[in-house]
Amino acid sequence: DSLGNYFSIHDYHNNTFLVGKTTGLYLLKDRHLTKFRFGSTSINQKVFFIEQDKKGNYWFGTDDGVFWWNGIMLRKFNSENGLSGRETNRFAWLNDSNGRVWIGTDRGVSCYKTEYDIETPTPEIPNAILSDALGQIYSLNSKLEFPFSNNTFSI
């Protein structure tokens, strides 16, 4: 097909499948392929393997690291945060009897152990408010217009 080669397929749910291709991750439903999305994000590089660990998390091996997805959050592992190489190998994935995930890469094998995972928490984004010199607070969720004489604000 014009969208590239197929590398992997994995049963998803309700007669749908996750499909890994040269152009990313897709959902196969009723014989139609659509780009699979994690909210506003998608995987757009080669997907060599799609696997599911014993806890139900999905692992997507690509030519630029591994993506882990628990159904809510998508994380990427690459050589900058512990993966031994950049590109994964086809079918080079194993979830052993101790719950460890083994991933084969172009520079060797990596072992993921949940107990050693150091996930950097996403910092809370502070709520910003806009107020004028008189203490009037304005909503930042709508378009704001002010007369030229009202020109002193604090954030």
Tab-separated table of C-alpha atoms in Angstrom:
chain	number	residue	atom	x	y	z
A	1	ASP	CA	0.000	0.000	0.000
A	2	SER	CA	1.114	3.573	-0.505
A	3	LEU	CA	1.481	4.221	3.233
A	4	GLY	CA	4.447	1.888	3.667
A	5	ASN	CA	5.257	-1.575	4.946
A	6	TYR	CA	3.575	-3.391	7.807
A	7	PHE	CA	5.833	-4.528	10.664
A	8	SER	CA	3.524	-5.589	13.506
A	9	ILE	CA	-0.067	-6.184	14.538
A	10	HIS	CA	-1.607	-6.693	17.974
A	11	ASP	CA	-5.150	-7.437	19.108
A	12	TYR	CA	-6.604	-4.341	20.775
A	13	HIS	CA	-10.275	-4.677	21.761
A	14	ASN	CA	-13.768	-5.091	20.261
A	15	ASN	CA	-12.453	-6.632	17.032
A	16	THR	CA	-9.891	-3.870	16.463
A	17	PHE	CA	-6.136	-4.174	16.053
A	18	LEU	CA	-3.113	-1.940	16.571
A	19	VAL	CA	-0.919	-1.958	13.473
A	20	GLY	CA	2.722	-0.867	13.240
A	21	LYS	CA	3.906	0.458	9.897
A	22	THR	CA	6.752	2.480	8.432
A	23	THR	CA	4.593	5.579	8.885
A	24	GLY	CA	3.546	5.017	12.496
A	25	LEU	CA	0.891	3.384	14.632
A	26	TYR	CA	-2.590	2.743	13.262
A	27	LEU	CA	-5.915	1.307	14.361
A	28	LEU	CA	-7.494	-1.328	12.130
A	29	LYS	CA	-11.264	-1.384	12.469
A	30	ASP	CA	-13.732	-2.807	9.994
A	31	ARG	CA	-10.947	-3.200	7.407
A	32	HIS	CA	-10.062	0.522	7.595
A	33	LEU	CA	-6.787	1.960	8.917
A	34	THR	CA	-6.736	5.243	10.826
A	35	LYS	CA	-3.873	6.873	12.699
A	36	PHE	CA	-3.958	5.822	16.361
A	37	ARG	CA	-3.961	8.802	18.721
A	38	PHE	CA	-3.063	9.186	22.359
A	39	GLY	CA	-5.075	12.351	22.904
A	40	SER	CA	-3.373	14.868	20.617
A	41	THR	CA	-0.210	12.757	20.198
A	42	SER	CA	0.537	9.983	17.741
A	43	ILE	CA	3.519	7.774	16.912
A	44	ASN	CA	4.721	8.714	13.434
A	45	GLN	CA	7.919	6.707	13.056
A	46	LYS	CA	8.417	3.034	12.165
A	47	VAL	CA	6.736	0.729	14.699
A	48	PHE	CA	8.653	-2.570	14.691
A	49	PHE	CA	6.824	-4.278	17.538
A	50	ILE	CA	3.635	-3.923	19.552
A	51	GLU	CA	3.487	-5.938	22.765
A	52	GLN	CA	1.505	-5.967	25.986
A	53	ASP	CA	3.092	-6.755	29.351
A	54	LYS	CA	1.584	-8.771	32.196
A	55	LYS	CA	0.118	-5.594	33.733
A	56	GLY	CA	-1.718	-4.706	30.504
A	57	ASN	CA	0.628	-1.883	29.460
A	58	TYR	CA	1.444	-1.580	25.773
A	59	TRP	CA	5.000	-1.295	24.432
A	60	PHE	CA	5.720	0.090	20.967
A	61	GLY	CA	9.247	-0.462	19.617
A	62	THR	CA	10.265	2.140	17.055
A	63	ASP	CA	13.290	3.316	15.114
A	64	ASP	CA	13.654	6.054	17.736
A	65	GLY	CA	13.137	4.414	21.120
A	66	VAL	CA	10.277	2.626	22.846
A	67	PHE	CA	6.902	4.026	23.819
A	68	TRP	CA	5.067	2.719	26.887
A	69	TRP	CA	1.336	3.296	27.253
A	70	ASN	CA	-0.893	2.314	30.168
A	71	GLY	CA	-4.131	3.414	28.503
A	72	ILE	CA	-3.844	6.914	29.979
A	73	MET	CA	-0.255	8.100	29.876
A	74	LEU	CA	2.264	7.728	27.036
A	75	ARG	CA	5.983	7.703	27.883
A	76	LYS	CA	9.025	7.438	25.672
A	77	PHE	CA	12.225	5.605	26.567
A	78	ASN	CA	15.353	6.292	24.545
A	79	SER	CA	19.119	6.425	24.985
A	80	GLU	CA	18.779	9.681	26.938
A	81	ASN	CA	16.804	8.031	29.739
A	82	GLY	CA	18.192	4.498	29.907
A	83	LEU	CA	17.500	2.538	26.721
A	84	SER	CA	20.737	0.973	25.449
A	85	GLY	CA	20.225	2.028	21.834
A	86	ARG	CA	18.119	4.192	19.602
A	87	GLU	CA	16.395	1.702	17.311
A	88	THR	CA	14.546	-1.397	18.497
A	89	ASN	CA	14.668	-4.694	16.665
A	90	ARG	CA	11.647	-6.494	15.264
A	91	PHE	CA	10.206	-8.986	17.744
A	92	ALA	CA	13.011	-8.119	20.221
A	93	TRP	CA	10.790	-7.875	23.291
A	94	LEU	CA	10.170	-10.201	26.220
A	95	ASN	CA	8.195	-9.927	29.451
A	96	ASP	CA	9.812	-12.511	31.734
A	97	SER	CA	8.273	-14.416	34.649
A	98	ASN	CA	9.556	-11.783	37.120
A	99	GLY	CA	7.703	-8.966	35.340
A	100	ARG	CA	10.822	-7.474	33.753
A	101	VAL	CA	10.609	-6.218	30.180
A	102	TRP	CA	13.574	-6.956	27.916
A	103	ILE	CA	14.054	-4.845	24.784
A	104	GLY	CA	16.548	-5.510	22.004
A	105	THR	CA	18.076	-2.460	20.336
A	106	ASP	CA	20.712	-1.672	17.744
A	107	ARG	CA	23.258	-1.294	20.587
A	108	GLY	CA	22.341	-4.185	22.861
A	109	VAL	CA	19.587	-5.270	25.186
A	110	SER	CA	17.858	-3.220	27.887
A	111	CYS	CA	15.922	-4.481	30.888
A	112	TYR	CA	13.058	-2.433	32.331
A	113	LYS	CA	12.276	-3.013	35.997
A	114	THR	CA	9.347	-1.118	37.450
A	115	GLU	CA	11.011	-0.809	40.854
A	116	TYR	CA	13.949	1.109	39.339
A	117	ASP	CA	11.860	3.459	37.231
A	118	ILE	CA	12.380	7.066	38.194
A	119	GLU	CA	9.599	8.958	36.565
A	120	THR	CA	10.027	12.677	36.735
A	121	PRO	CA	6.680	14.027	37.880
A	122	THR	CA	5.119	16.694	35.742
A	123	PRO	CA	5.356	19.914	37.706
A	124	GLU	CA	2.103	21.589	38.539
A	125	ILE	CA	1.485	24.607	36.390
A	126	PRO	CA	0.658	27.546	38.607
A	127	ASN	CA	-2.587	29.341	37.956
A	128	ALA	CA	-1.930	32.794	36.570
A	129	ILE	CA	-4.236	35.708	37.258
A	130	LEU	CA	-4.316	39.116	35.681
A	131	SER	CA	-5.218	42.090	37.824
A	132	ASP	CA	-5.114	45.828	37.302
A	133	ALA	CA	-3.780	48.522	39.631
A	134	LEU	CA	-7.106	48.637	41.497
A	135	GLY	CA	-7.077	44.890	42.197
A	136	GLN	CA	-9.715	43.987	39.584
A	137	ILE	CA	-9.097	40.358	38.458
A	138	TYR	CA	-9.680	39.413	34.808
A	139	SER	CA	-10.334	35.977	33.318
A	140	LEU	CA	-7.567	34.699	31.053
A	141	ASN	CA	-10.028	32.372	29.315
A	142	SER	CA	-11.515	35.074	27.113
A	143	LYS	CA	-10.363	37.858	24.827
A	144	LEU	CA	-9.419	40.974	26.773
A	145	GLU	CA	-9.459	44.541	25.531
A	146	PHE	CA	-8.671	47.613	27.624
A	147	PRO	CA	-8.793	51.351	27.047
A	148	PHE	CA	-5.423	53.048	26.687
A	149	SER	CA	-5.890	54.715	30.082
A	150	ASN	CA	-6.034	51.306	31.864
A	151	ASN	CA	-2.406	50.295	31.270
A	152	THR	CA	-0.989	49.013	34.573
A	153	PHE	CA	-1.375	45.282	35.226
A	154	SER	CA	0.118	42.539	37.380
A	155	ILE	CA	0.389	38.843	36.586
